[in-house]
Coordinates of C-alpha atoms in Angstrom, one line a residue:
Chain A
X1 CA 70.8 64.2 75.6
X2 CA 73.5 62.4 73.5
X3 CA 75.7 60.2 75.5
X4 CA 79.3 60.8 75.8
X5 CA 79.2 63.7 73.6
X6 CA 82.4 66.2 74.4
X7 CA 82.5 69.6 73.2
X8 CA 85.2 72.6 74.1
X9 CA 84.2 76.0 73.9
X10 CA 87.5 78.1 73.1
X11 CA 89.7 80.0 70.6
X12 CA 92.4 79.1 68.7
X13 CA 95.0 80.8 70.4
X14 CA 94.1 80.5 74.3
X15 CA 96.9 78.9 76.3
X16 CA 93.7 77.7 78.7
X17 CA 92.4 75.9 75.9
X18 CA 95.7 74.3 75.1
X19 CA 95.4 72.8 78.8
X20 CA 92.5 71.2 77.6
X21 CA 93.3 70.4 74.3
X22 CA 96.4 68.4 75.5
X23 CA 94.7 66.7 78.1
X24 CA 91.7 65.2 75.7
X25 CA 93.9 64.7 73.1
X26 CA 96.6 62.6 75.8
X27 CA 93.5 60.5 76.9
X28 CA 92.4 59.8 73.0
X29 CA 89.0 61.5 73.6
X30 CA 87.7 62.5 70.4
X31 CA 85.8 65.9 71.4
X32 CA 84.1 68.8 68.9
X33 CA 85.8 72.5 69.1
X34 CA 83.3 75.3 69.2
X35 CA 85.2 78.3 68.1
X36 CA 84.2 81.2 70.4
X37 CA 84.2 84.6 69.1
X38 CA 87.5 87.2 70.1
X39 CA 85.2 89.8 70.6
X40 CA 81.6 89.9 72.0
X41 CA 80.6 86.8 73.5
X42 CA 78.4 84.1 72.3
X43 CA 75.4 83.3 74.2
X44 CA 76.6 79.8 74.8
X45 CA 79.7 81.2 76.7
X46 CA 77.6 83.3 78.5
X47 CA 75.3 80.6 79.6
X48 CA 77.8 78.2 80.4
X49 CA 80.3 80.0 82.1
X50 CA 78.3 83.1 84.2
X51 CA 80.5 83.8 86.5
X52 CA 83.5 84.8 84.4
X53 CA 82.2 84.3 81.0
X54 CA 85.8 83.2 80.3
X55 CA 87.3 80.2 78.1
X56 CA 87.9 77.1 77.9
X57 CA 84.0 75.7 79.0
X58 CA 84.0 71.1 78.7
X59 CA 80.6 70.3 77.8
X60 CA 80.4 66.5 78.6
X61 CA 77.0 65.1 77.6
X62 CA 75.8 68.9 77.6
X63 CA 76.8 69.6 81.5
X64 CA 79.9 72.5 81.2
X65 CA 82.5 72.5 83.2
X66 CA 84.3 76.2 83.5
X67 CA 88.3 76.6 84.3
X68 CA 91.0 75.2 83.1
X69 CA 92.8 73.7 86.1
X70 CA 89.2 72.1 87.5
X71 CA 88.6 70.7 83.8
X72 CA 91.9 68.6 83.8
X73 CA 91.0 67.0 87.3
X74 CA 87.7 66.5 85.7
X75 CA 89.3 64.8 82.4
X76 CA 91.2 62.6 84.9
X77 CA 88.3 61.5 86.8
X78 CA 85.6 61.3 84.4
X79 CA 88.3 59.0 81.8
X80 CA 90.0 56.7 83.8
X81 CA 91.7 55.1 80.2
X82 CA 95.0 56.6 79.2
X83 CA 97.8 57.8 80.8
X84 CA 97.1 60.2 84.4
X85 CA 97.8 63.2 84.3
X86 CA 97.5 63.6 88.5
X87 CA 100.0 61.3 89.8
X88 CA 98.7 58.8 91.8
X89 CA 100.6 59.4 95.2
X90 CA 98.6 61.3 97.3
X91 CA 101.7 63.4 98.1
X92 CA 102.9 64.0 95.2
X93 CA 99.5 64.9 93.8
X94 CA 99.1 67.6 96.4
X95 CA 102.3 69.0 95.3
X96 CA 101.3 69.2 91.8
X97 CA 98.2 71.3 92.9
X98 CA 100.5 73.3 94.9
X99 CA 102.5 74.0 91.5
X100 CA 100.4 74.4 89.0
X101 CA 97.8 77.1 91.7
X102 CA 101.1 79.1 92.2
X103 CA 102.1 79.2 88.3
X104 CA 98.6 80.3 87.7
X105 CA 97.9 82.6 90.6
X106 CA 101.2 83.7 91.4
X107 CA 103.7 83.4 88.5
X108 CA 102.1 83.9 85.1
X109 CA 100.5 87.3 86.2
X110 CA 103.7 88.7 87.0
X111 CA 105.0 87.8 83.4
X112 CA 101.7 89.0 81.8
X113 CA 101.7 92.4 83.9
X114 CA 105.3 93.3 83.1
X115 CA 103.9 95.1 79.9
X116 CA 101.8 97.5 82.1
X117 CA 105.1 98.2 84.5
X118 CA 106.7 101.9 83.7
X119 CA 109.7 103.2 84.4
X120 CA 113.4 101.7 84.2
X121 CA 113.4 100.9 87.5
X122 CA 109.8 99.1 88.5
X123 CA 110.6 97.2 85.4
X124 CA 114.1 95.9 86.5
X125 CA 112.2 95.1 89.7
X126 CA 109.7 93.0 88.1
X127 CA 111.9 91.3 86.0
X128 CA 113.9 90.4 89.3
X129 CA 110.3 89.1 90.7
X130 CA 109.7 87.3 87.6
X131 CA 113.3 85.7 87.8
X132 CA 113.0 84.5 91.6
X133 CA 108.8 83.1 90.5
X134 CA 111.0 80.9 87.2
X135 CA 113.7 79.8 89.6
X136 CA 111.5 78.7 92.4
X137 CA 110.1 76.5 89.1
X138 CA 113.5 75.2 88.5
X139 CA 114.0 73.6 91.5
X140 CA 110.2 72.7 91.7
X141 CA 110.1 71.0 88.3
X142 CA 113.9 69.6 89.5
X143 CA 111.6 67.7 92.6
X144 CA 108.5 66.5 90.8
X145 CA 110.6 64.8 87.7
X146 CA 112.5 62.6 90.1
X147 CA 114.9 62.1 87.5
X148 CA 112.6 61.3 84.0
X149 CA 112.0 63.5 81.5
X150 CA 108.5 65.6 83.0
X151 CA 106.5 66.7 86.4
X152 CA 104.4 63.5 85.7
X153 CA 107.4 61.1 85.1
X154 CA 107.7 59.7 81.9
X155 CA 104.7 61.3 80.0
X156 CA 103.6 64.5 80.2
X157 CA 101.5 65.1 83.1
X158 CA 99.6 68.0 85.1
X159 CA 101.7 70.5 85.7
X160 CA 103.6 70.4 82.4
X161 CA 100.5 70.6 80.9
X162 CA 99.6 73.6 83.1
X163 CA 103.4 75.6 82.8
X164 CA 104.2 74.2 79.0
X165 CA 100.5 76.0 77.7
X166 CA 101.3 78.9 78.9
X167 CA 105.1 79.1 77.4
X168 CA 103.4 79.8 74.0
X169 CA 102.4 83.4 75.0
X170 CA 105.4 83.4 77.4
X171 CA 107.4 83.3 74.2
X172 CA 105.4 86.2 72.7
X173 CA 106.4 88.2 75.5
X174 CA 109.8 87.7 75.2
X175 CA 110.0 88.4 71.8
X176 CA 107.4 92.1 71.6
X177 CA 108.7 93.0 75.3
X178 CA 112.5 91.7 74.6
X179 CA 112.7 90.1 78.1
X180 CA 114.3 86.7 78.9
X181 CA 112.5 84.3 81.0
X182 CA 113.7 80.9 80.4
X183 CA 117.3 81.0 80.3
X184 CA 119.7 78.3 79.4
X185 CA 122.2 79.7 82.0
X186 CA 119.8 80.3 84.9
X187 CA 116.9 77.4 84.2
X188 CA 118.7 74.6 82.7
X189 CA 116.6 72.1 83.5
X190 CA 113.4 73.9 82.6
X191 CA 115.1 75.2 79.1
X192 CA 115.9 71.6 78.7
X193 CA 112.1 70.3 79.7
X194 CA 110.7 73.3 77.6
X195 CA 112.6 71.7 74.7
X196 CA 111.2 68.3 75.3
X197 CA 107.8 69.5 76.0
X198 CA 107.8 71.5 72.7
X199 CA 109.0 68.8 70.6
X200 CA 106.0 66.1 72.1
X201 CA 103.4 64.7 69.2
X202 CA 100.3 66.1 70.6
X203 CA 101.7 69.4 72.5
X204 CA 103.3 70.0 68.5
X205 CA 99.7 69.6 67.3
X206 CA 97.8 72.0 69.6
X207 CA 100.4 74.8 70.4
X208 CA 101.1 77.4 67.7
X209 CA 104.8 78.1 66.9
X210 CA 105.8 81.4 68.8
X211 CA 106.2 83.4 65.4
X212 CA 102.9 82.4 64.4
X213 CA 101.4 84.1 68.0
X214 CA 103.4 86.6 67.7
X215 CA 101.7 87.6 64.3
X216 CA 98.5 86.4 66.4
X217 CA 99.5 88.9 69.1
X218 CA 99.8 92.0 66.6
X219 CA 96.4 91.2 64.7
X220 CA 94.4 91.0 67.9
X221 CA 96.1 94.3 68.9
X222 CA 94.7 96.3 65.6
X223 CA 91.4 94.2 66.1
X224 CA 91.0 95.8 69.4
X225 CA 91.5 99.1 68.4
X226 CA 89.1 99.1 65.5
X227 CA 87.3 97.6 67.9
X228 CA 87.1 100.1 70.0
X229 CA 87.3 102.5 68.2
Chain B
X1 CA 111.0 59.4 111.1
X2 CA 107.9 59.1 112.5
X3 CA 105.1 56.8 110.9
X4 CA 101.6 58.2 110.8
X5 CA 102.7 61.6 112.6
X6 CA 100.6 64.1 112.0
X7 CA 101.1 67.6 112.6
X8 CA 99.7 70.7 112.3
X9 CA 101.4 74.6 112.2
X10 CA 98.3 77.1 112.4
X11 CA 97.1 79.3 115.4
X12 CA 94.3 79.6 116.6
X13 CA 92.2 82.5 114.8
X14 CA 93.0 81.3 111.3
X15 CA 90.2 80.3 109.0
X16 CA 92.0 78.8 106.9
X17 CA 93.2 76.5 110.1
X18 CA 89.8 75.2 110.6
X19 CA 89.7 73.7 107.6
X20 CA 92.6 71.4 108.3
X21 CA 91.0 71.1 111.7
X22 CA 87.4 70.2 110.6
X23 CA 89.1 68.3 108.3
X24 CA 91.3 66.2 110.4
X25 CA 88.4 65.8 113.2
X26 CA 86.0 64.6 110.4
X27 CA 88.2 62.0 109.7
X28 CA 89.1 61.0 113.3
X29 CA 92.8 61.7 112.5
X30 CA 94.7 62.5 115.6
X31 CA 97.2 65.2 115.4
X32 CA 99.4 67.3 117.1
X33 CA 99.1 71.4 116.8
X34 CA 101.9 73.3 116.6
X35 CA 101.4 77.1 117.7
X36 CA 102.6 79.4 115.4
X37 CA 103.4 83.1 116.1
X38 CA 101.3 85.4 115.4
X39 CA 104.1 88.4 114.7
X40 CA 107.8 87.2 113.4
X41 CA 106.9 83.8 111.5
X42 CA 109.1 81.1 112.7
X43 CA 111.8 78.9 111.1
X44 CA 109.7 76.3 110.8
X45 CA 107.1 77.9 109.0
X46 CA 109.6 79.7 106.5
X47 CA 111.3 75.9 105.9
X48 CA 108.4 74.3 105.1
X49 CA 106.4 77.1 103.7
X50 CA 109.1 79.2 101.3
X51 CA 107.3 80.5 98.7
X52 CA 104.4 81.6 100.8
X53 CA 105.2 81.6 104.2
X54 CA 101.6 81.0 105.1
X55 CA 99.7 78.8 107.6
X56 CA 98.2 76.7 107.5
X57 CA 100.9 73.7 107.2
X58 CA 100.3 69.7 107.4
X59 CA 103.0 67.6 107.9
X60 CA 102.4 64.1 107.6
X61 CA 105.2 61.8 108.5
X62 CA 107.5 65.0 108.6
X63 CA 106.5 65.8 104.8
X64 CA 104.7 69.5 104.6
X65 CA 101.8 70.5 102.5
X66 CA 100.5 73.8 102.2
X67 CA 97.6 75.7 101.3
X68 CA 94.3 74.6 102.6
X69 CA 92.9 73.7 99.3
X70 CA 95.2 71.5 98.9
X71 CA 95.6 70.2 102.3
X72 CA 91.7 69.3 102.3
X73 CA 92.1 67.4 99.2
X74 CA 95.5 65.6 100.4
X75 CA 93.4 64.4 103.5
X76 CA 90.9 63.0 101.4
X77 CA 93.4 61.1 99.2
X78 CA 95.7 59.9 102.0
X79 CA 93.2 59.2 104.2
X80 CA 90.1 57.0 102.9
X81 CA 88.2 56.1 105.6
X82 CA 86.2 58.1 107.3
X83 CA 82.8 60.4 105.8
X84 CA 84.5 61.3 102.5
X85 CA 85.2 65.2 102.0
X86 CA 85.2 65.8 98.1
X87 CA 81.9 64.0 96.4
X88 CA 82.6 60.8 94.6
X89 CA 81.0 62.0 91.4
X90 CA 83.6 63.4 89.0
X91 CA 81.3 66.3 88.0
X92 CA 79.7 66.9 91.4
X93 CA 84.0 66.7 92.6
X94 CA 84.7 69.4 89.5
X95 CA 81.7 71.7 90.9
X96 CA 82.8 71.4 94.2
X97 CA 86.8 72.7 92.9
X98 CA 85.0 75.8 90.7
X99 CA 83.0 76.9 93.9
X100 CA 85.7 76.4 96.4
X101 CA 87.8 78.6 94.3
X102 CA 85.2 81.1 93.7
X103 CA 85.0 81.4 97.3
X104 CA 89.0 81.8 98.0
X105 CA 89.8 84.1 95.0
X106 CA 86.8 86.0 94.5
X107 CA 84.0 86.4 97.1
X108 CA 86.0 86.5 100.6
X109 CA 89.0 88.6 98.9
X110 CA 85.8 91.6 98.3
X111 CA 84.3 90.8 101.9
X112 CA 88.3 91.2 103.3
X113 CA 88.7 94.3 101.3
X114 CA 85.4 96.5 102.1
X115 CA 86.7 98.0 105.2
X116 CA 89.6 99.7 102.9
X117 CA 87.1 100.6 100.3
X118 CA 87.1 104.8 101.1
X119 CA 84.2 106.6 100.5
X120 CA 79.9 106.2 100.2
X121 CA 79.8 105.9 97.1
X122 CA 82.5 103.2 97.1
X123 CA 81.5 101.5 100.0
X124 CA 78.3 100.8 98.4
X125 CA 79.5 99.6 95.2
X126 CA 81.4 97.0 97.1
X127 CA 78.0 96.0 99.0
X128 CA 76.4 95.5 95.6
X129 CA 79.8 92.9 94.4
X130 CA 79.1 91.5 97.7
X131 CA 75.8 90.9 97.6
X132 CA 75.6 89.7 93.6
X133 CA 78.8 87.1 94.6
X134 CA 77.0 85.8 97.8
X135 CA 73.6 85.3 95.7
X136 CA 75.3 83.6 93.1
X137 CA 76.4 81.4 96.1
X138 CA 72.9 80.7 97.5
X139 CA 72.1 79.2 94.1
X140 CA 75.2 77.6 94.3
X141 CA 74.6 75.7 97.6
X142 CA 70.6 75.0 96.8
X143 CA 72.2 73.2 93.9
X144 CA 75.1 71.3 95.0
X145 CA 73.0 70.2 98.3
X146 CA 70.4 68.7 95.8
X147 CA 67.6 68.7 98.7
X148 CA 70.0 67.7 101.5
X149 CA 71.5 69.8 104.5
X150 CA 74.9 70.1 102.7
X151 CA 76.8 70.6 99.5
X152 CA 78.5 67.4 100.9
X153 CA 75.1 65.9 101.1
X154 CA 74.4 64.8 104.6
X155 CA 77.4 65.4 105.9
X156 CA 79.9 68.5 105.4
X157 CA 81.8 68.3 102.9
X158 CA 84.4 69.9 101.1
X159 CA 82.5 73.6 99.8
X160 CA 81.1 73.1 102.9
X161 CA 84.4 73.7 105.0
X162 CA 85.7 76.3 102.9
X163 CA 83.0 78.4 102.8
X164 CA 81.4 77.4 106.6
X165 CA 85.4 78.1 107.6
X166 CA 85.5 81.7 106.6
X167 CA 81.8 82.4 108.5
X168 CA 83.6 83.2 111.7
X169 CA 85.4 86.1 109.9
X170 CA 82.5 87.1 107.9
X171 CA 80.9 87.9 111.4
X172 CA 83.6 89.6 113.0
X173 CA 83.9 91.9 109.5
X174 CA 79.5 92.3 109.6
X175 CA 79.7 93.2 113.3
X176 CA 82.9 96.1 113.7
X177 CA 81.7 97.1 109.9
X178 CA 78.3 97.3 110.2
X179 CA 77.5 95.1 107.6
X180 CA 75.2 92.6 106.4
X181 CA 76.5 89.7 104.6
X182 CA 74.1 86.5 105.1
X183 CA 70.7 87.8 105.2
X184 CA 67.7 85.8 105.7
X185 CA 65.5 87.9 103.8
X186 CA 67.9 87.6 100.4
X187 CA 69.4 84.6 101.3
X188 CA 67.2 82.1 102.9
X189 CA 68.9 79.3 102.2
X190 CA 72.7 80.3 103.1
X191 CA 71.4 81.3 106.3
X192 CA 69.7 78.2 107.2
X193 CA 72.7 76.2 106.2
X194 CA 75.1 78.5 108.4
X195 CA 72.5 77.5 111.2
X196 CA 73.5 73.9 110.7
X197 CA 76.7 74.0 110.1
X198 CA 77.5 76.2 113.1
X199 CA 75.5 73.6 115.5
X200 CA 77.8 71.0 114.3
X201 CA 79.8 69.2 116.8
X202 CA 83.0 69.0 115.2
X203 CA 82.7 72.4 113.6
X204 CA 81.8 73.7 117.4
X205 CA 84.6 72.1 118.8
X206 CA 87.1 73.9 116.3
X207 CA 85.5 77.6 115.3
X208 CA 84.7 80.2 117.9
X209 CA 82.0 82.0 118.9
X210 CA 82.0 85.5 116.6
X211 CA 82.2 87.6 119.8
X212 CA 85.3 85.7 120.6
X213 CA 86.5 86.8 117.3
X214 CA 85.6 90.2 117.9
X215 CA 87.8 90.3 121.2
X216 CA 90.7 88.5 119.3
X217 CA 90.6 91.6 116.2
X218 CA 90.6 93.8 118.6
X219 CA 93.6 92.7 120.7
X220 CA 95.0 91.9 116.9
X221 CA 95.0 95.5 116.3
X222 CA 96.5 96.9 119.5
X223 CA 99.3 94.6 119.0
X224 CA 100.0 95.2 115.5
X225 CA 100.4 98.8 116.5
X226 CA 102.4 98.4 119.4
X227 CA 104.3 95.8 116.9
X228 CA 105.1 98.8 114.4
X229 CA 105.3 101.7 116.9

């Protein structure tokens, strides 16, 4: 078994990779990337990951580790060089738990699902659900920043690593389902983190450009119908 | 403000209030329980629990946290002595987070849901999820207990108290839904650790008896109707 060998199972354009990505690359762990396959799953993935067979699987000296939000507690643990991404308060590390469960459980599915809402009306009510989920974020990021520039204080930290992946595909969304979500007017402070967050070193070199997904977004869409076809 | 204080907002059928409980008792923290209402949730709960308006909620030193998840790991953090509740190992810790979340999102959601599964047909289908999600947790324990009574090792620990909470519920549901849920026959070693776990003294003091349980859903019932009628 080699020693401190770190591998990532994923694709190029999962925003669950990205979480991991960010995190190895903020700690300066050099890791190999294992490109999984789109469609029909490797046997690795299926090996590694049984109970969902989903992406982003850490191999660290061969043992995997399966979802994203338990793999960057792990990447904290396991590396205790480089900057934290947990704070270090217990407090204020049970907050960012409480954050980043609710973005993934709560708030992101709502954004992801509005595509599957018909009718005018059901669709003005979601974007109204959506709205009240981004400004409960507002305030939340508004709290956890005390004042510096991100959730985890002056670098970037665990739940802007677990919002920011996502924003990627949020910003697909808005663009093929022509809905606003982060608003200058109405989320200041996270249009204004967003920004920040965008324009950071190692965020720039994992996350694609939103026109570049957005070309990702319609390829995958005629992939899936010849696919199933 | 109060230094130390320690409180906790629950009542007293909630599963997800013995974890904080077992919890708290495990680590010989004193605290003060705060009865909350069963029908029309009370300021207090909708102050310090906004976005979900759930129970359980700790408040140390006036300062709430919510959701037991994340409770149980804020007790761990803030509180260091005492028989630890997470493992020390980072990748024991990161199995620990996968299966606890297994547990809360996918297994216990299916066992919840079966009684409004309509239908034979149906109703067996969602024995069969069951079944295949509580087998994949008898490997589960066998290998987090590594040859000891618990996933915590020789003492409860954190899968321990999330799964070991729900039991009390999973009996009620296998007794007014005629089901069967840990079985000896398919899962030997699951039922043998419920044994233990259910003769503990701490976990004793704090979970009732399933018959109890029963009486309470019933009484739950005739007052949710009277509550709507």
């Amino acid at each position: 078994m080699a020693t401190n060998s770190v591998k990532l199972l994923g694709t190029w354009a999962c925003p669950y990779v990205y979480r991991v990505e960010i995190a190895l690359k903020m700690k300066s762990i050099e890791y190999e990337f294992i490109q999984e396959r789109v469609f029909n799953k490797s046997e690795l993935l299926l090996k590694s990951n049984p109970v969902y067979k989903k992406i982003p699987v850490l191999f660290h000296d061969e043992k995997p580790i399966c979802e994203s939000l338990v793999i960057l507690q792990y990447i904290d643990e396991a590396w205790l060089n480089g900057p934290s991404i947990l704070p270090s308060d217990p407090y204020d590390r049970a907050i960012a738990r409480f954050w980043a469960a609710y973005i993934d459980e709560k708030w992101y599915p709502l954004v992801a699902d509005y595509r599957n809402v018909e009718g005018k009306e059901a669709k003005a009510a979601m974007v109204e659900r959506i709205s009240e989920g981004t400004l409960l974020l507002e305030e939340a990021f508004i709290d956890m920043s005390k004042g510096k520039s991100y959730c985890g204080g002056d670098s970037i930290g665990y739940v802007d690593i677990v919002f920011g992946s996502l924003l990627g595909w949020v910003k697909v969304i808005e663009i093929v389902d022509e809905l606003k979500i982060l608003d200058e007017t109405k989320t200041p402070s996270l249009a204004e983190w967003d920004e920040k967050f965008c324009s950071d070193n190692v965020v720039k070199s994992i996350i694609p450009q939103a026109e570049k997904l957005v070309e990702v977004y319609h390829k995958y869409v005629e992939l899936k119908k010849a696919n199933s076809s």
